[in-house]
Coordinates of C-alpha atoms and ligand atoms in Angstrom, one line a residue:
M787 CA 14.9 88.2 150.3
K788 CA 14.9 91.9 149.3
K789 CA 18.3 93.4 148.6
I790 CA 19.7 96.9 147.7
M791 CA 21.6 96.9 144.4
I792 CA 24.0 99.7 143.6
N793 CA 26.1 100.3 140.4
G794 CA 28.7 102.5 142.0
G795 CA 31.1 105.1 140.8
K796 CA 28.9 107.8 139.6
T797 CA 29.0 111.2 140.4
L798 CA 25.9 112.6 142.4
S799 CA 24.5 116.0 142.0
G800 CA 21.5 117.8 143.2
T801 CA 19.6 118.3 146.5
I802 CA 18.8 115.8 149.3
N803 CA 16.2 117.1 151.8
I804 CA 16.8 115.9 155.2
S805 CA 13.7 114.1 157.1
G806 CA 12.5 114.4 160.6
A807 CA 14.8 112.6 163.2
K808 CA 14.0 109.1 163.8
N809 CA 15.6 109.0 167.3
S810 CA 13.2 112.0 168.2
V811 CA 10.0 111.1 166.5
V812 CA 10.2 107.6 168.3
A813 CA 10.2 109.4 171.6
L814 CA 7.6 112.2 170.5
I815 CA 4.9 109.4 169.7
P816 CA 4.8 107.6 172.8
A817 CA 4.8 110.9 174.7
A818 CA 1.5 111.8 173.0
I819 CA -0.3 109.1 175.1
L820 CA 0.4 111.0 178.3
T821 CA -2.7 113.2 177.4
D822 CA -6.4 112.5 176.5
G823 CA -6.1 115.4 174.1
V824 CA -4.6 115.5 170.5
V825 CA -1.0 115.7 169.8
K826 CA 0.1 116.9 166.3
I827 CA 3.7 115.9 165.3
Y828 CA 5.0 117.9 162.2
N829 CA 7.7 116.5 160.0
T830 CA 7.2 112.9 160.8
P831 CA 9.2 110.5 158.7
H832 CA 7.6 107.5 157.3
L833 CA 9.9 104.5 158.6
T834 CA 9.4 101.1 159.8
D835 CA 9.8 102.3 163.2
T836 CA 7.0 104.8 163.1
E837 CA 4.8 102.3 161.5
N838 CA 5.5 100.0 164.6
L839 CA 4.9 102.6 167.0
R840 CA 1.7 103.4 165.3
R841 CA 0.7 99.8 165.8
I842 CA 1.4 100.0 169.7
I843 CA -0.7 103.3 169.8
E844 CA -3.5 101.6 167.9
L845 CA -3.4 98.5 170.3
L846 CA -3.6 100.9 173.3
G847 CA -6.9 102.3 171.7
G848 CA -5.5 105.4 170.4
Q849 CA -6.6 107.0 167.1
I850 CA -3.7 107.8 164.9
E851 CA -3.5 109.7 161.5
F852 CA -0.8 110.2 159.2
G853 CA -0.6 112.1 156.3
R854 CA 1.9 114.3 154.4
G855 CA 4.5 114.4 157.4
E856 CA 1.7 115.2 159.8
L857 CA 1.1 112.6 162.4
K858 CA -2.1 113.2 164.7
I859 CA -2.7 111.2 167.7
D860 CA -5.8 111.3 169.8
G861 CA -5.3 109.8 173.2
K862 CA -9.0 110.1 174.4
N863 CA -9.7 106.3 174.2
V864 CA -6.2 105.0 175.2
K865 CA -6.4 102.2 177.7
N866 CA -3.6 100.2 179.3
C867 CA -3.0 96.7 178.1
V868 CA -0.2 94.4 177.7
I869 CA 2.3 95.4 175.0
P870 CA 3.2 91.9 173.4
A871 CA 6.8 90.8 172.5
D872 CA 6.1 90.6 168.9
L873 CA 5.5 94.5 168.8
S874 CA 7.9 95.5 171.6
N875 CA 10.9 93.7 169.9
Q876 CA 10.2 95.4 166.6
L877 CA 12.4 98.4 167.9
R878 CA 14.3 100.0 170.7
A879 CA 12.0 102.7 171.3
S880 CA 9.1 100.7 172.2
Y881 CA 10.5 100.9 175.8
Y882 CA 9.3 104.6 175.8
F883 CA 5.8 103.2 176.5
M884 CA 7.2 102.2 180.0
G885 CA 7.7 106.0 181.0
A886 CA 4.3 107.0 179.3
L887 CA 2.1 104.2 180.5
L888 CA 3.6 104.6 184.1
G889 CA 2.9 108.2 183.8
R890 CA -0.5 108.1 182.7
F891 CA -1.9 104.9 184.3
R892 CA 0.7 104.1 186.8
R893 CA 1.1 100.6 185.5
V894 CA 2.8 98.9 182.5
D895 CA 3.1 95.5 181.3
I896 CA 5.7 95.2 178.5
Y897 CA 8.2 92.8 177.0
F898 CA 12.0 93.7 176.5
P899 CA 12.5 96.0 173.5
G900 CA 14.3 95.2 170.3
G901 CA 16.6 97.3 168.2
C902 CA 20.1 96.9 166.6
K903 CA 22.3 94.2 168.0
I904 CA 25.3 96.3 168.6
G905 CA 26.1 95.6 172.4
A906 CA 24.4 94.4 175.6
R907 CA 22.1 97.4 175.8
P908 CA 20.7 96.6 179.3
I909 CA 17.7 98.7 180.6
D910 CA 19.1 98.8 184.3
L911 CA 19.1 102.5 184.5
H912 CA 15.4 102.9 183.3
L913 CA 14.4 100.4 185.8
K914 CA 16.5 102.0 188.5
A915 CA 14.9 105.4 188.2
F916 CA 11.3 103.9 188.0
K917 CA 12.0 102.1 191.1
K918 CA 13.2 105.4 192.9
M919 CA 9.9 107.0 191.8
G920 CA 8.0 104.5 193.6
A921 CA 7.5 101.6 191.1
T922 CA 7.6 98.0 191.9
I923 CA 9.1 95.9 189.2
V924 CA 8.3 92.3 188.5
R925 CA 10.3 90.6 185.7
D926 CA 8.9 87.3 184.5
G927 CA 11.6 86.3 181.7
D928 CA 11.3 89.2 179.0
K929 CA 8.1 90.4 180.6
Y930 CA 8.1 93.6 182.7
T931 CA 5.4 94.7 185.0
L932 CA 5.9 98.0 186.5
V933 CA 3.2 99.3 189.3
A934 CA 3.5 102.6 191.2
E935 CA 0.6 103.3 193.3
R936 CA 2.1 106.5 194.1
L937 CA 4.6 107.8 191.4
H938 CA 6.7 110.5 192.9
G939 CA 9.6 112.7 192.1
A940 CA 13.3 111.6 192.9
K941 CA 16.6 112.6 192.5
I942 CA 18.3 110.4 189.9
Y943 CA 21.9 110.4 188.8
L944 CA 22.6 108.4 185.7
D945 CA 25.8 106.3 185.8
V946 CA 25.7 106.7 182.0
A947 CA 24.3 109.8 180.3
S948 CA 21.7 107.3 178.4
V949 CA 19.3 108.9 176.0
G950 CA 16.8 106.2 176.6
A951 CA 16.8 106.5 180.3
T952 CA 16.6 110.3 180.3
V953 CA 13.5 110.1 178.0
N954 CA 11.8 107.4 180.1
I955 CA 12.2 109.4 183.4
L956 CA 11.0 112.6 181.6
L957 CA 8.0 110.8 180.6
A958 CA 7.0 109.3 183.9
A959 CA 8.0 112.3 185.9
S960 CA 6.0 114.9 183.9
L961 CA 2.8 113.4 185.6
A962 CA 4.6 112.3 188.9
S963 CA 4.0 114.2 192.2
G964 CA 6.7 116.4 193.2
E965 CA 9.9 117.4 191.7
T966 CA 12.4 114.9 189.8
I967 CA 16.1 115.8 189.2
I968 CA 18.1 114.1 186.6
E969 CA 21.8 114.4 187.0
N970 CA 24.2 113.4 184.2
A971 CA 21.2 113.7 181.8
A972 CA 21.7 113.0 178.1
K973 CA 22.4 116.3 176.2
E974 CA 21.3 115.1 172.6
P975 CA 19.2 117.5 170.6
E976 CA 16.4 114.8 170.6
I977 CA 16.2 115.4 174.3
I978 CA 15.5 118.9 173.8
N979 CA 12.8 118.1 171.2
I980 CA 11.0 115.9 173.6
V981 CA 11.0 118.2 176.4
S982 CA 9.7 121.0 174.0
L983 CA 6.9 118.8 173.1
L984 CA 6.1 117.8 177.0
N985 CA 6.4 121.5 177.9
N986 CA 4.0 122.3 175.1
M987 CA 1.6 119.7 176.6
G988 CA 1.6 121.6 180.1
A989 CA 4.7 119.9 181.8
R990 CA 7.1 121.7 183.8
I991 CA 10.7 121.0 182.8
S992 CA 13.8 123.0 182.7
G993 CA 17.4 122.3 181.8
A994 CA 17.0 120.3 178.6
G995 CA 20.4 120.3 176.8
T996 CA 22.3 120.5 180.0
D997 CA 23.3 117.6 182.4
K998 CA 20.7 118.6 185.0
I999 CA 17.0 118.5 184.1
V1000 CA 14.5 119.4 186.6
I1001 CA 10.9 118.2 186.4
I1002 CA 8.0 119.4 188.5
G1003 CA 5.2 116.9 188.0
V1004 CA 1.8 118.2 186.9
D1005 CA -1.6 116.6 187.4
K1006 CA -2.5 116.5 183.8
L1007 CA -1.2 117.3 180.3
H1008 CA -3.0 118.6 177.6
G1009 CA -2.8 118.3 173.6
A1010 CA -0.1 120.2 171.7
T1011 CA 1.8 120.4 168.5
I1012 CA 5.5 119.8 167.7
E1013 CA 8.0 119.8 164.7
T1014 CA 10.4 117.0 164.7
I1015 CA 14.0 118.2 164.3
P1016 CA 16.0 117.3 161.4
D1017 CA 17.8 113.9 161.5
R1018 CA 21.3 114.8 162.3
I1019 CA 22.5 111.2 161.6
E1020 CA 20.8 111.1 158.2
A1021 CA 22.3 114.3 157.3
G1022 CA 25.7 113.3 158.4
T1023 CA 25.3 110.1 156.2
Y1024 CA 24.3 112.2 153.0
M1025 CA 27.2 114.6 153.9
M1026 CA 29.8 111.7 153.6
I1027 CA 28.1 110.5 150.4
G1028 CA 28.6 114.2 149.3
A1029 CA 32.3 114.3 150.3
L1030 CA 33.2 111.0 148.3
V1031 CA 31.1 111.3 145.2
G1032 CA 29.2 114.6 145.0
H1033 CA 29.4 117.5 142.8
D1034 CA 27.4 120.6 143.8
F1035 CA 25.8 118.0 146.2
K1036 CA 23.4 119.8 148.7
V1037 CA 22.2 118.4 151.9
D1038 CA 19.3 120.8 152.9
N1039 CA 17.1 121.2 156.0
L1040 CA 19.8 120.5 158.7
I1041 CA 20.9 122.0 161.9
P1042 CA 24.6 122.8 161.5
E1043 CA 25.2 123.0 165.3
H1044 CA 23.8 119.5 165.7
L1045 CA 26.8 118.3 163.4
D1046 CA 29.7 120.5 164.8
T1047 CA 31.9 117.5 165.4
L1048 CA 31.5 116.0 162.0
I1049 CA 32.0 119.0 160.2
S1050 CA 35.2 119.6 162.5
K1051 CA 36.5 116.3 161.3
M1052 CA 35.4 116.9 157.6
R1053 CA 37.4 120.4 157.8
D1054 CA 40.5 118.5 159.1
M1055 CA 40.2 115.8 156.5
G1056 CA 40.1 118.5 153.7
V1057 CA 36.5 117.9 152.7
D1058 CA 35.4 120.6 150.1
F1059 CA 32.1 121.9 151.6
K1060 CA 30.2 125.2 151.9
L1061 CA 28.0 125.5 155.0
D1062 CA 24.9 127.8 155.0
H1063 CA 22.7 128.3 157.8
D1064 CA 20.4 125.2 157.2
S1065 CA 22.2 123.4 154.4
I1066 CA 25.6 122.2 153.2
V1067 CA 27.1 122.0 149.6
L1068 CA 30.0 119.4 149.0
N1069 CA 32.2 118.7 146.2
R1070 CA 34.4 115.7 145.9
V1071 CA 38.1 116.2 146.2
D1072 CA 40.9 113.9 145.1
Q1073 CA 42.7 113.5 148.3
F1074 CA 41.7 113.2 152.0
E1075 CA 44.0 113.8 155.2
P1076 CA 43.6 111.0 157.7
V1077 CA 42.0 111.8 161.1
D1078 CA 41.4 110.0 164.3
I1079 CA 37.9 109.5 165.5
K1080 CA 36.5 108.5 168.9
T1081 CA 32.7 108.4 169.4
L1082 CA 31.1 110.1 172.5
V1083 CA 27.8 111.2 174.0
Y1084 CA 26.8 114.3 172.5
P1085 CA 28.3 116.9 171.8
G1086 CA 31.0 114.3 171.0
F1087 CA 31.2 112.5 167.6
P1088 CA 28.2 110.4 167.4
T1089 CA 28.3 106.8 167.7
D1090 CA 25.6 106.4 165.0
L1091 CA 28.0 108.1 162.5
G1092 CA 30.9 106.1 163.6
Q1093 CA 30.0 103.5 161.2
P1094 CA 29.3 105.8 157.9
M1095 CA 32.5 107.6 158.8
A1096 CA 34.5 104.3 158.4
V1097 CA 34.1 104.7 154.6
L1098 CA 35.6 108.2 154.5
L1099 CA 38.5 106.9 156.5
T1100 CA 39.1 104.2 153.9
Q1101 CA 39.8 106.9 151.5
A1102 CA 42.2 109.2 153.5
N1103 CA 45.8 109.4 152.5
G1104 CA 47.5 107.5 155.3
S1105 CA 46.5 106.1 158.5
S1106 CA 43.4 106.8 160.7
K1107 CA 42.6 105.5 163.9
F1108 CA 39.1 104.8 165.2
V1109 CA 37.7 104.0 168.8
E1110 CA 33.9 103.3 169.5
T1111 CA 33.2 104.0 173.3
I1112 CA 29.3 103.6 173.6
Y1113 CA 28.6 99.9 172.3
E1114 CA 30.9 97.1 172.5
R1115 CA 29.7 95.5 169.4
R1116 CA 29.6 98.1 166.7
G1117 CA 31.9 96.6 164.1
G1118 CA 29.6 94.6 161.8
H1119 CA 30.6 96.8 158.9
F1120 CA 34.2 96.4 159.3
P1121 CA 34.5 92.6 157.4
E1122 CA 32.1 93.9 154.9
L1123 CA 34.3 97.2 154.1
V1124 CA 37.4 94.8 153.9
K1125 CA 35.6 92.3 151.5
M1126 CA 35.0 95.5 149.4
G1127 CA 38.9 96.1 149.4
A1128 CA 39.3 98.5 152.4
D1129 CA 42.5 97.9 154.6
I1130 CA 41.3 97.9 158.0
E1131 CA 42.5 96.0 161.1
F1132 CA 39.8 95.9 163.5
T1133 CA 38.6 94.5 166.9
N1134 CA 34.8 95.1 167.9
T1135 CA 35.5 98.5 169.1
K1136 CA 38.8 99.7 167.6
A1137 CA 40.1 100.1 164.1
K1138 CA 43.1 101.2 162.3
F1139 CA 42.6 102.2 158.6
K1140 CA 45.3 102.6 155.8
G1141 CA 44.2 104.3 152.9
P1142 CA 43.3 105.2 150.3
S1143 CA 41.7 102.0 149.2
K1144 CA 40.1 101.2 146.0
L1145 CA 36.7 99.8 146.8
K1146 CA 35.1 97.2 144.5
G1147 CA 31.4 96.1 144.4
C1148 CA 30.6 92.7 145.9
D1149 CA 27.9 90.8 148.1
V1150 CA 27.8 92.2 151.4
S1151 CA 25.4 91.9 154.5
A1152 CA 24.1 94.8 156.8
S1153 CA 24.4 93.7 160.4
D1154 CA 22.6 96.6 161.7
L1155 CA 21.1 100.1 160.8
R1156 CA 24.1 102.2 160.7
A1157 CA 26.5 99.4 159.2
G1158 CA 23.9 99.2 156.5
A1159 CA 24.4 102.9 155.9
A1160 CA 28.2 102.4 155.6
L1161 CA 27.7 99.7 153.1
I1162 CA 25.2 102.2 151.1
I1163 CA 28.4 104.9 151.1
A1164 CA 30.6 102.1 150.1
G1165 CA 28.5 101.0 147.4
L1166 CA 28.2 104.3 145.9
L1167 CA 31.8 105.0 145.9
A1168 CA 32.9 101.4 144.6
E1169 CA 33.6 100.4 141.4
G1170 CA 31.0 97.7 139.9
T1171 CA 27.9 96.3 141.5
T1172 CA 27.3 95.9 145.4
K1173 CA 24.5 94.0 146.7
I1174 CA 23.4 94.4 150.2
S1175 CA 21.3 91.9 152.0
N1176 CA 19.5 92.3 155.6
I1177 CA 18.4 95.7 154.4
E1178 CA 15.3 95.8 156.7
H1179 CA 17.6 97.4 159.1
I1180 CA 18.4 100.2 156.8
L1181 CA 14.8 100.9 155.8
R1182 CA 14.2 101.3 159.7
G1183 CA 16.3 104.5 159.7
Y1184 CA 16.3 106.3 156.4
E1185 CA 13.2 107.6 154.8
D1186 CA 12.8 107.2 151.2
L1187 CA 16.6 106.1 150.8
V1188 CA 16.4 104.7 147.3
E1189 CA 14.2 107.5 146.1
K1190 CA 16.4 110.4 147.4
L1191 CA 19.7 108.8 146.1
S1192 CA 17.9 108.0 142.7
S1193 CA 17.1 111.8 142.4
V1194 CA 20.6 112.8 142.7
G1195 CA 21.8 110.3 140.0
A1196 CA 22.6 107.2 142.0
D1197 CA 22.0 103.8 140.1
I1198 CA 20.3 102.1 143.1
K1199 CA 17.2 99.9 143.4
I1200 CA 15.8 97.2 145.6
V1201 CA 15.8 93.8 144.2
E1202 CA 13.9 90.6 145.0
E1203 CA 16.5 87.6 145.2
N1204 CA 17.6 84.7 147.2
Ligands
UD1_1299 C1 20.1 106.1 171.5 C2 19.7 106.0 170.1 C3 20.9 105.4 169.4 C4 22.1 105.9 169.6 C5 22.4 105.9 171.3 C6 23.6 106.7 171.7 C7 17.2 106.1 170.1 C8 16.0 105.3 169.8 N1 18.5 105.4 169.8 O1 19.9 104.7 171.9 O2 20.6 105.5 168.0 O3 23.1 105.2 169.2 O4 21.2 106.7 171.9 O5 23.8 107.9 171.1 O6 17.2 107.1 170.4 N2 23.0 101.9 179.0 C9 23.0 101.1 180.2 N3 22.1 101.0 180.9 C10 20.8 101.6 180.7 C11 20.7 102.2 179.4 C12 22.0 102.4 178.7 O7 24.2 100.7 180.5 O8 19.8 101.3 181.3 C13 24.3 102.2 178.3 C14 24.1 101.5 176.9 O9 24.4 100.0 176.8 C15 25.2 102.1 176.1 C16 25.1 103.5 176.6 O10 24.5 103.4 178.2 O11 26.4 101.6 176.1 C17 24.2 104.5 175.8 O12 22.9 104.0 175.4 P1 21.6 104.9 175.6 O13 22.1 106.3 175.3 O14 20.7 104.5 176.4 O15 21.3 104.6 174.1 P2 19.8 104.2 173.5 O16 18.8 105.1 174.2 O17 19.4 102.8 173.5

């Protein structure tokens, strides 16, 4: 079994370059098959998730070339076929092929998606929307068959401002006949990125970044290019590392506006940072003020940063409260941090931290991607050796994690061990 081994307690200096956003690129890739032209996606990160999407594109007959951050997808020979369970369950975003194939072929056969086990994660809002747009849905166990002889626009109110449902509707509605309106749409920066690609391909979409998006369906989309936005969650993770163990620790190629809530909380905690238009330099300080955190949809505090943030809260001088509002089982990191010496009282969605706690390295396990990120941060801060198992979760979302951290002075490596 592969594990990440960290000898902690080192001061880290230098520059970390932020990669393209995982949660953007996993939508941009499926969007490319809406056209029989060529789509180029710049700033594409090399991640297990991108690799798995590439396998799905190839299964569908698409041609895909990936070199030096540039992903080129030629959709000319794309045909419709069943996306089997062993591909769809490799990642959450496989479900974007629902919207993409429904848009292009009016039919999709796909199995339930995978992704981190952080809560129930139903897809009812996606299915309800497709139904409103004219699709019939047949479910056979985990297999979903969606057919829409006439895919048409619809007025869709999302009960939850779901990122996934918003993207899936955008994909199908771009090639549906007539107008689709999404109310209570997700406002995440990744939505703006995917809408930019779709509009570059000839779609007619307005309102991205607000809670009302209007899509006027078109008959055909053409090839286009897009640049993946910087990964705000990766940036936030490295910012926390800089705050805890950094000296002149620069996180480069980020969009500060995407990280407003984290920056504001860091300011309240007394983190030493200097912000520039696309970078931030952090220096470790001796003492942090406690703060309370509640995760919310964008522009609130991102649920994906709630777990990494936990490590910072263990170092605050006093009591901090944490509430997770999006997922009901996002607490897999809490028992592991307690093992390392943190003082945390927790349930699945709430936690109370008393700090500062001295963390000590030990054997821990990553229950999911961002829990793993929290353990990486904790391992870098802790005295002694931390060994993290189940690292495949972490490698799904952080490009060149070990290389990037080694380059700023971390003692971190992947080891093979039982
Ligand atoms: C995306 C991100 C994930 C992030 C999350 C919230 C990707 C690939 N993943 O996940 O990293 O944590 O946004 O920022 O972009 N819901 C329903 N029914 C549905 C769909 C969602 O009840 O049909 C609920 C979910 O259970 C959850 C909430 O809505 O409680 C938000 O989910 P959603 O925004 O859809 O998250 P994802 O797109 O899966």
